[in-house]
Amino acid sequence: EAGVVQSPRYKIIEKKQPVAFWCNPISGHNTLYWYRQNLGQGPELLIRYENEEAVDDSQLPKDRFSAERLKGVDSTLKIQPAELGDSAVYLCASSSQDRAYEQYFGPGTRLTVT
Amino acid sequence: QKEVEQDPGPLSVPEGAIVSLNCTYSNSAFQYFMWYRQYSRKGPELLMYTYSSGNKEDGRFTAQVDKSSKYISLFIRDSQPSDSATYLCAMSASTGKLIFGQGTTLQVKP
């Protein structure tokens, strides 16, 4: 069974530029999560989707971050404009709706903002 | 104060040692307790989860939860160099939102 797929794996951009990350969850998982992991820290939830609906986006900096999950499968996370402090690893995870504690993570996208 | 506290280490042990990794937490609503392993430049990998209090064993790994003390542990028996990684504890109430600890870096020396 294929795991969570993310692209790109690495991205280097200058500040004020836009950037987008893509995630394809495990087949059959209707819950999708985006996390941000700063160096030396644990992941922190940005947004959680149940199918197409964002059910928890309280930690998403909405002035510059946006996300979408069209058709309840793939998802895109966007930052515009990027700031130096956005440098981090952006992780996507998925789970079945009734086993939200059992989340499976992708490899992440390592973003460097210069 | 963070909801979940975890000593970042690093922790260095010789091969074959028993490793003890721990987390404390403050939110009594947490019901699910997870341990993830993260290799360098990889995503976290779910090792084990426990519901409520008690012990759970899986091969060389044992997870313990003491809700009265708000303390969870992961024990690794007969540690191997391949166990060298960062170990993250994570906790959840019934909402599905995971709260992670900072992670403990473990190095097992041959």
PDB file of C-alpha atoms in Angstrom:
ATOM      1  CA  GLU A   1       0.000   0.000   0.000  1.00  0.00           C
ATOM      2  CA  ALA A   2       1.363   3.406  -0.963  1.00  0.00           C
ATOM      3  CA  GLY A   3       1.982   5.850   1.843  1.00  0.00           C
ATOM      4  CA  VAL A   4       1.331   9.568   1.997  1.00  0.00           C
ATOM      5  CA  VAL A   5       2.973  11.301  -0.962  1.00  0.00           C
ATOM      6  CA  GLN A   6       4.247  14.862  -0.789  1.00  0.00           C
ATOM      7  CA  SER A   7       5.950  17.115  -3.284  1.00  0.00           C
ATOM      8  CA  PRO A   8       8.266  18.818  -3.633  1.00  0.00           C
ATOM      9  CA  ARG A   9      10.662  17.351  -1.078  1.00  0.00           C
ATOM     10  CA  TYR A  10      12.752  20.499  -0.902  1.00  0.00           C
ATOM     11  CA  LYS A  11      12.066  24.116  -1.798  1.00  0.00           C
ATOM     12  CA  ILE A  12      14.230  27.203  -1.524  1.00  0.00           C
ATOM     13  CA  ILE A  13      12.634  30.581  -2.172  1.00  0.00           C
ATOM     14  CA  GLU A  14      13.295  34.212  -1.437  1.00  0.00           C
ATOM     15  CA  LYS A  15      11.140  36.026   1.072  1.00  0.00           C
ATOM     16  CA  LYS A  16       7.944  37.575  -0.275  1.00  0.00           C
ATOM     17  CA  GLN A  17       7.693  34.849  -2.951  1.00  0.00           C
ATOM     18  CA  PRO A  18       4.744  32.413  -3.046  1.00  0.00           C
ATOM     19  CA  VAL A  19       5.134  28.677  -2.521  1.00  0.00           C
ATOM     20  CA  ALA A  20       2.804  25.681  -2.685  1.00  0.00           C
ATOM     21  CA  PHE A  21       2.998  22.169  -1.305  1.00  0.00           C
ATOM     22  CA  TRP A  22       1.036  19.165  -2.523  1.00  0.00           C
ATOM     23  CA  CYS A  23      -0.136  16.071  -0.661  1.00  0.00           C
ATOM     24  CA  ASN A  24      -1.788  12.824  -1.724  1.00  0.00           C
ATOM     25  CA  PRO A  25      -3.074  10.855   1.295  1.00  0.00           C
ATOM     26  CA  ILE A  26      -3.332   7.110   1.778  1.00  0.00           C
ATOM     27  CA  SER A  27      -6.170   5.698  -0.284  1.00  0.00           C
ATOM     28  CA  GLY A  28      -9.362   5.504   1.738  1.00  0.00           C
ATOM     29  CA  HIS A  29      -8.255   7.998   4.392  1.00  0.00           C
ATOM     30  CA  ASN A  30     -10.805  10.779   4.467  1.00  0.00           C
ATOM     31  CA  THR A  31      -9.033  12.859   7.137  1.00  0.00           C
ATOM     32  CA  LEU A  32      -6.017  14.894   6.073  1.00  0.00           C
ATOM     33  CA  TYR A  33      -3.726  17.025   8.210  1.00  0.00           C
ATOM     34  CA  TRP A  34      -1.064  19.639   7.531  1.00  0.00           C
ATOM     35  CA  TYR A  35       1.605  20.110  10.193  1.00  0.00           C
ATOM     36  CA  ARG A  36       4.600  22.403  10.478  1.00  0.00           C
ATOM     37  CA  GLN A  37       7.742  21.141  12.183  1.00  0.00           C
ATOM     38  CA  ASN A  38      10.389  23.647  13.208  1.00  0.00           C
ATOM     39  CA  LEU A  39      13.949  22.500  13.783  1.00  0.00           C
ATOM     40  CA  GLY A  40      14.274  20.566  17.028  1.00  0.00           C
ATOM     41  CA  GLN A  41      10.536  20.665  17.719  1.00  0.00           C
ATOM     42  CA  GLY A  42       7.577  18.353  17.349  1.00  0.00           C
ATOM     43  CA  PRO A  43       5.028  18.859  14.561  1.00  0.00           C
ATOM     44  CA  GLU A  44       2.282  21.424  15.148  1.00  0.00           C
ATOM     45  CA  LEU A  45      -1.099  21.149  13.472  1.00  0.00           C
ATOM     46  CA  LEU A  46      -1.966  23.832  10.919  1.00  0.00           C
ATOM     47  CA  ILE A  47      -5.213  22.498   9.495  1.00  0.00           C
ATOM     48  CA  ARG A  48      -7.336  19.346   9.513  1.00  0.00           C
ATOM     49  CA  TYR A  49      -9.762  18.261   6.797  1.00  0.00           C
ATOM     50  CA  GLU A  50     -12.630  15.825   6.997  1.00  0.00           C
ATOM     51  CA  ASN A  51     -13.229  15.088   3.311  1.00  0.00           C
ATOM     52  CA  GLU A  52     -13.409  18.552   1.692  1.00  0.00           C
ATOM     53  CA  GLU A  53     -14.278  20.420   4.900  1.00  0.00           C
ATOM     54  CA  ALA A  54     -11.655  22.182   7.002  1.00  0.00           C
ATOM     55  CA  VAL A  55     -12.797  21.252  10.521  1.00  0.00           C
ATOM     56  CA  ASP A  56      -9.878  22.744  12.440  1.00  0.00           C
ATOM     57  CA  ASP A  57      -7.883  25.640  11.007  1.00  0.00           C
ATOM     58  CA  SER A  58      -7.421  27.551  14.240  1.00  0.00           C
ATOM     59  CA  GLN A  59      -3.612  27.397  14.008  1.00  0.00           C
ATOM     60  CA  LEU A  60      -3.382  28.397  10.351  1.00  0.00           C
ATOM     61  CA  PRO A  61      -2.002  31.954   9.872  1.00  0.00           C
ATOM     62  CA  LYS A  62      -4.762  33.001   7.553  1.00  0.00           C
ATOM     63  CA  ASP A  63      -3.182  36.270   6.466  1.00  0.00           C
ATOM     64  CA  ARG A  64      -0.606  34.415   4.394  1.00  0.00           C
ATOM     65  CA  PHE A  65      -1.480  30.706   4.480  1.00  0.00           C
ATOM     66  CA  SER A  66      -4.269  29.005   2.573  1.00  0.00           C
ATOM     67  CA  ALA A  67      -5.188  25.401   1.931  1.00  0.00           C
ATOM     68  CA  GLU A  68      -7.633  23.487  -0.161  1.00  0.00           C
ATOM     69  CA  ARG A  69      -8.716  19.912  -0.579  1.00  0.00           C
ATOM     70  CA  LEU A  70     -10.781  19.659  -3.699  1.00  0.00           C
ATOM     71  CA  LYS A  71     -12.759  16.427  -4.204  1.00  0.00           C
ATOM     72  CA  GLY A  72     -11.715  15.246  -0.748  1.00  0.00           C
ATOM     73  CA  VAL A  73      -8.483  13.590  -1.842  1.00  0.00           C
ATOM     74  CA  ASP A  74      -5.373  15.630  -2.720  1.00  0.00           C
ATOM     75  CA  SER A  75      -4.583  18.810  -0.856  1.00  0.00           C
ATOM     76  CA  THR A  76      -2.498  21.908  -1.474  1.00  0.00           C
ATOM     77  CA  LEU A  77      -1.038  24.229   1.147  1.00  0.00           C
ATOM     78  CA  LYS A  78       0.047  27.676  -0.028  1.00  0.00           C
ATOM     79  CA  ILE A  79       2.050  30.480   1.522  1.00  0.00           C
ATOM     80  CA  GLN A  80       1.937  33.946  -0.009  1.00  0.00           C
ATOM     81  CA  PRO A  81       4.056  35.880   0.674  1.00  0.00           C
ATOM     82  CA  ALA A  82       6.649  33.753   2.440  1.00  0.00           C
ATOM     83  CA  GLU A  83       8.599  35.150   5.391  1.00  0.00           C
ATOM     84  CA  LEU A  84      11.949  34.085   6.841  1.00  0.00           C
ATOM     85  CA  GLY A  85      10.176  32.536   9.839  1.00  0.00           C
ATOM     86  CA  ASP A  86       8.273  30.157   7.558  1.00  0.00           C
ATOM     87  CA  SER A  87      11.403  28.060   7.063  1.00  0.00           C
ATOM     88  CA  ALA A  88      10.413  24.640   8.409  1.00  0.00           C
ATOM     89  CA  VAL A  89       9.346  21.159   7.346  1.00  0.00           C
ATOM     90  CA  TYR A  90       5.720  20.958   6.233  1.00  0.00           C
ATOM     91  CA  LEU A  91       4.250  17.539   6.899  1.00  0.00           C
ATOM     92  CA  CYS A  92       1.079  16.027   5.558  1.00  0.00           C
ATOM     93  CA  ALA A  93      -0.643  13.166   7.380  1.00  0.00           C
ATOM     94  CA  SER A  94      -3.810  11.160   6.877  1.00  0.00           C
ATOM     95  CA  SER A  95      -6.037   8.863   8.881  1.00  0.00           C
ATOM     96  CA  SER A  96      -9.409   7.202   8.728  1.00  0.00           C
ATOM     97  CA  GLN A  97     -12.128   9.275  10.326  1.00  0.00           C
ATOM     98  CA  ASP A  98     -12.780   6.830  13.185  1.00  0.00           C
ATOM     99  CA  ARG A  99      -9.069   6.339  14.025  1.00  0.00           C
ATOM    100  CA  ALA A 100      -7.792   9.902  14.131  1.00  0.00           C
ATOM    101  CA  TYR A 101      -5.167   8.927  16.704  1.00  0.00           C
ATOM    102  CA  GLU A 102      -3.560   6.661  14.086  1.00  0.00           C
ATOM    103  CA  GLN A 103      -2.052   9.212  11.723  1.00  0.00           C
ATOM    104  CA  TYR A 104       0.379   8.348   8.955  1.00  0.00           C
ATOM    105  CA  PHE A 105       2.842  10.974   7.815  1.00  0.00           C
ATOM    106  CA  GLY A 106       4.441  11.750   4.506  1.00  0.00           C
ATOM    107  CA  PRO A 107       8.160  12.567   4.156  1.00  0.00           C
ATOM    108  CA  GLY A 108       7.547  16.301   4.350  1.00  0.00           C
ATOM    109  CA  THR A 109       8.615  19.321   2.321  1.00  0.00           C
ATOM    110  CA  ARG A 110      11.646  21.155   3.675  1.00  0.00           C
ATOM    111  CA  LEU A 111      11.159  24.874   2.989  1.00  0.00           C
ATOM    112  CA  THR A 112      13.996  27.351   3.210  1.00  0.00           C
ATOM    113  CA  VAL A 113      13.150  31.039   2.877  1.00  0.00           C
ATOM    114  CA  THR A 114      16.159  33.293   2.210  1.00  0.00           C
TER     115      THR A 114
ATOM    116  CA  GLN B   1       4.068  25.783  30.113  1.00  0.00           C
ATOM    117  CA  LYS B   2       3.658  23.399  27.191  1.00  0.00           C
ATOM    118  CA  GLU B   3       0.881  20.823  27.274  1.00  0.00           C
ATOM    119  CA  VAL B   4       3.404  18.044  26.576  1.00  0.00           C
ATOM    120  CA  GLU B   5       6.957  18.088  27.917  1.00  0.00           C
ATOM    121  CA  GLN B   6       9.716  15.853  26.601  1.00  0.00           C
ATOM    122  CA  ASP B   7      13.424  15.973  27.337  1.00  0.00           C
ATOM    123  CA  PRO B   8      15.186  16.611  24.010  1.00  0.00           C
ATOM    124  CA  GLY B   9      18.331  14.718  25.037  1.00  0.00           C
ATOM    125  CA  PRO B  10      20.435  13.683  23.253  1.00  0.00           C
ATOM    126  CA  LEU B  11      20.483  10.250  24.836  1.00  0.00           C
ATOM    127  CA  SER B  12      23.405   7.984  24.000  1.00  0.00           C
ATOM    128  CA  VAL B  13      23.462   4.294  24.967  1.00  0.00           C
ATOM    129  CA  PRO B  14      25.514   1.232  24.034  1.00  0.00           C
ATOM    130  CA  GLU B  15      24.013  -1.425  21.810  1.00  0.00           C
ATOM    131  CA  GLY B  16      21.913  -3.901  23.785  1.00  0.00           C
ATOM    132  CA  ALA B  17      20.953  -1.412  26.501  1.00  0.00           C
ATOM    133  CA  ILE B  18      17.415  -0.832  27.708  1.00  0.00           C
ATOM    134  CA  VAL B  19      16.240   2.640  26.743  1.00  0.00           C
ATOM    135  CA  SER B  20      13.626   4.611  28.649  1.00  0.00           C
ATOM    136  CA  LEU B  21      11.954   7.597  26.991  1.00  0.00           C
ATOM    137  CA  ASN B  22       9.425   9.720  28.842  1.00  0.00           C
ATOM    138  CA  CYS B  23       6.882  12.492  28.498  1.00  0.00           C
ATOM    139  CA  THR B  24       4.760  14.406  30.954  1.00  0.00           C
ATOM    140  CA  TYR B  25       1.569  16.250  30.170  1.00  0.00           C
ATOM    141  CA  SER B  26      -0.850  18.645  31.799  1.00  0.00           C
ATOM    142  CA  ASN B  27      -4.168  18.111  29.984  1.00  0.00           C
ATOM    143  CA  SER B  28      -6.246  15.492  31.803  1.00  0.00           C
ATOM    144  CA  ALA B  29      -8.530  15.206  28.731  1.00  0.00           C
ATOM    145  CA  PHE B  30      -5.889  13.297  26.787  1.00  0.00           C
ATOM    146  CA  GLN B  31      -7.022   9.729  26.169  1.00  0.00           C
ATOM    147  CA  TYR B  32      -4.805   8.489  23.332  1.00  0.00           C
ATOM    148  CA  PHE B  33      -1.051   8.306  23.723  1.00  0.00           C
ATOM    149  CA  MET B  34       1.237   7.685  20.762  1.00  0.00           C
ATOM    150  CA  TRP B  35       4.915   7.196  20.131  1.00  0.00           C
ATOM    151  CA  TYR B  36       6.414   8.128  16.791  1.00  0.00           C
ATOM    152  CA  ARG B  37       9.916   7.492  15.498  1.00  0.00           C
ATOM    153  CA  GLN B  38      11.485   9.985  13.120  1.00  0.00           C
ATOM    154  CA  TYR B  39      14.674   9.338  11.202  1.00  0.00           C
ATOM    155  CA  SER B  40      16.658  12.281   9.882  1.00  0.00           C
ATOM    156  CA  ARG B  41      14.926  13.970   6.928  1.00  0.00           C
ATOM    157  CA  LYS B  42      11.964  11.581   7.117  1.00  0.00           C
ATOM    158  CA  GLY B  43       8.395  11.942   8.325  1.00  0.00           C
ATOM    159  CA  PRO B  44       7.321  10.600  11.728  1.00  0.00           C
ATOM    160  CA  GLU B  45       6.458   6.883  11.772  1.00  0.00           C
ATOM    161  CA  LEU B  46       3.821   5.603  14.196  1.00  0.00           C
ATOM    162  CA  LEU B  47       5.321   2.997  16.536  1.00  0.00           C
ATOM    163  CA  MET B  48       2.579   2.385  19.068  1.00  0.00           C
ATOM    164  CA  TYR B  49      -0.538   3.874  20.538  1.00  0.00           C
ATOM    165  CA  THR B  50      -2.259   3.270  23.873  1.00  0.00           C
ATOM    166  CA  TYR B  51      -5.755   4.149  24.917  1.00  0.00           C
ATOM    167  CA  SER B  52      -6.119   5.389  28.504  1.00  0.00           C
ATOM    168  CA  SER B  53      -3.858   3.874  31.148  1.00  0.00           C
ATOM    169  CA  GLY B  54      -1.901   0.658  31.062  1.00  0.00           C
ATOM    170  CA  ASN B  55       0.870  -1.091  29.203  1.00  0.00           C
ATOM    171  CA  LYS B  56       1.227  -2.234  25.626  1.00  0.00           C
ATOM    172  CA  GLU B  57       3.996  -4.391  24.217  1.00  0.00           C
ATOM    173  CA  ASP B  58       5.117  -4.835  20.624  1.00  0.00           C
ATOM    174  CA  GLY B  59       8.290  -6.804  20.122  1.00  0.00           C
ATOM    175  CA  ARG B  60      11.165  -4.917  21.752  1.00  0.00           C
ATOM    176  CA  PHE B  61       8.960  -1.901  22.497  1.00  0.00           C
ATOM    177  CA  THR B  62       6.755  -1.357  25.554  1.00  0.00           C
ATOM    178  CA  ALA B  63       4.570   1.696  26.090  1.00  0.00           C
ATOM    179  CA  GLN B  64       3.288   2.632  29.533  1.00  0.00           C
ATOM    180  CA  VAL B  65       0.710   5.243  30.481  1.00  0.00           C
ATOM    181  CA  ASP B  66       0.119   6.472  34.031  1.00  0.00           C
ATOM    182  CA  LYS B  67      -2.774   8.918  33.855  1.00  0.00           C
ATOM    183  CA  SER B  68      -2.754   9.542  37.601  1.00  0.00           C
ATOM    184  CA  SER B  69       0.771  10.960  37.277  1.00  0.00           C
ATOM    185  CA  LYS B  70       0.264  12.333  33.760  1.00  0.00           C
ATOM    186  CA  TYR B  71       3.362  10.446  32.672  1.00  0.00           C
ATOM    187  CA  ILE B  72       4.022   8.151  29.733  1.00  0.00           C
ATOM    188  CA  SER B  73       7.046   6.033  28.866  1.00  0.00           C
ATOM    189  CA  LEU B  74       8.468   4.058  25.984  1.00  0.00           C
ATOM    190  CA  PHE B  75      10.942   1.282  26.740  1.00  0.00           C
ATOM    191  CA  ILE B  76      13.179  -0.228  24.091  1.00  0.00           C
ATOM    192  CA  ARG B  77      14.806  -3.534  24.975  1.00  0.00           C
ATOM    193  CA  ASP B  78      18.001  -4.832  23.357  1.00  0.00           C
ATOM    194  CA  SER B  79      18.518  -1.509  21.592  1.00  0.00           C
ATOM    195  CA  GLN B  80      20.101  -1.599  18.139  1.00  0.00           C
ATOM    196  CA  PRO B  81      22.018   1.026  16.138  1.00  0.00           C
ATOM    197  CA  SER B  82      19.016   1.084  13.779  1.00  0.00           C
ATOM    198  CA  ASP B  83      16.957   2.445  16.692  1.00  0.00           C
ATOM    199  CA  SER B  84      18.969   5.685  16.497  1.00  0.00           C
ATOM    200  CA  ALA B  85      16.372   8.345  15.703  1.00  0.00           C
ATOM    201  CA  THR B  86      14.230  11.027  17.300  1.00  0.00           C
ATOM    202  CA  TYR B  87      11.318   9.683  19.330  1.00  0.00           C
ATOM    203  CA  LEU B  88       8.226  11.859  19.581  1.00  0.00           C
ATOM    204  CA  CYS B  89       5.413  11.357  22.028  1.00  0.00           C
ATOM    205  CA  ALA B  90       1.989  12.594  20.965  1.00  0.00           C
ATOM    206  CA  MET B  91      -1.331  12.819  22.754  1.00  0.00           C
ATOM    207  CA  SER B  92      -4.927  13.392  21.832  1.00  0.00           C
ATOM    208  CA  ALA B  93      -8.261  13.941  23.473  1.00  0.00           C
ATOM    209  CA  SER B  94     -11.301  12.766  21.527  1.00  0.00           C
ATOM    210  CA  THR B  95     -10.906  15.503  18.908  1.00  0.00           C
ATOM    211  CA  GLY B  96      -8.234  13.820  16.840  1.00  0.00           C
ATOM    212  CA  LYS B  97      -5.847  16.735  17.237  1.00  0.00           C
ATOM    213  CA  LEU B  98      -2.398  15.442  18.168  1.00  0.00           C
ATOM    214  CA  ILE B  99      -0.192  17.422  20.537  1.00  0.00           C
ATOM    215  CA  PHE B 100       3.445  16.435  20.154  1.00  0.00           C
ATOM    216  CA  GLY B 101       6.354  16.618  22.518  1.00  0.00           C
ATOM    217  CA  GLN B 102       9.629  18.172  21.423  1.00  0.00           C
ATOM    218  CA  GLY B 103      11.178  14.789  20.664  1.00  0.00           C
ATOM    219  CA  THR B 104      14.123  12.953  22.235  1.00  0.00           C
ATOM    220  CA  THR B 105      17.156  12.198  20.076  1.00  0.00           C
ATOM    221  CA  LEU B 106      18.499   8.704  20.721  1.00  0.00           C
ATOM    222  CA  GLN B 107      21.849   7.355  19.587  1.00  0.00           C
ATOM    223  CA  VAL B 108      22.658   3.676  20.014  1.00  0.00           C
ATOM    224  CA  LYS B 109      26.379   3.040  19.668  1.00  0.00           C
ATOM    225  CA  PRO B 110      27.646  -0.300  18.289  1.00  0.00           C
TER     226      PRO B 110
END
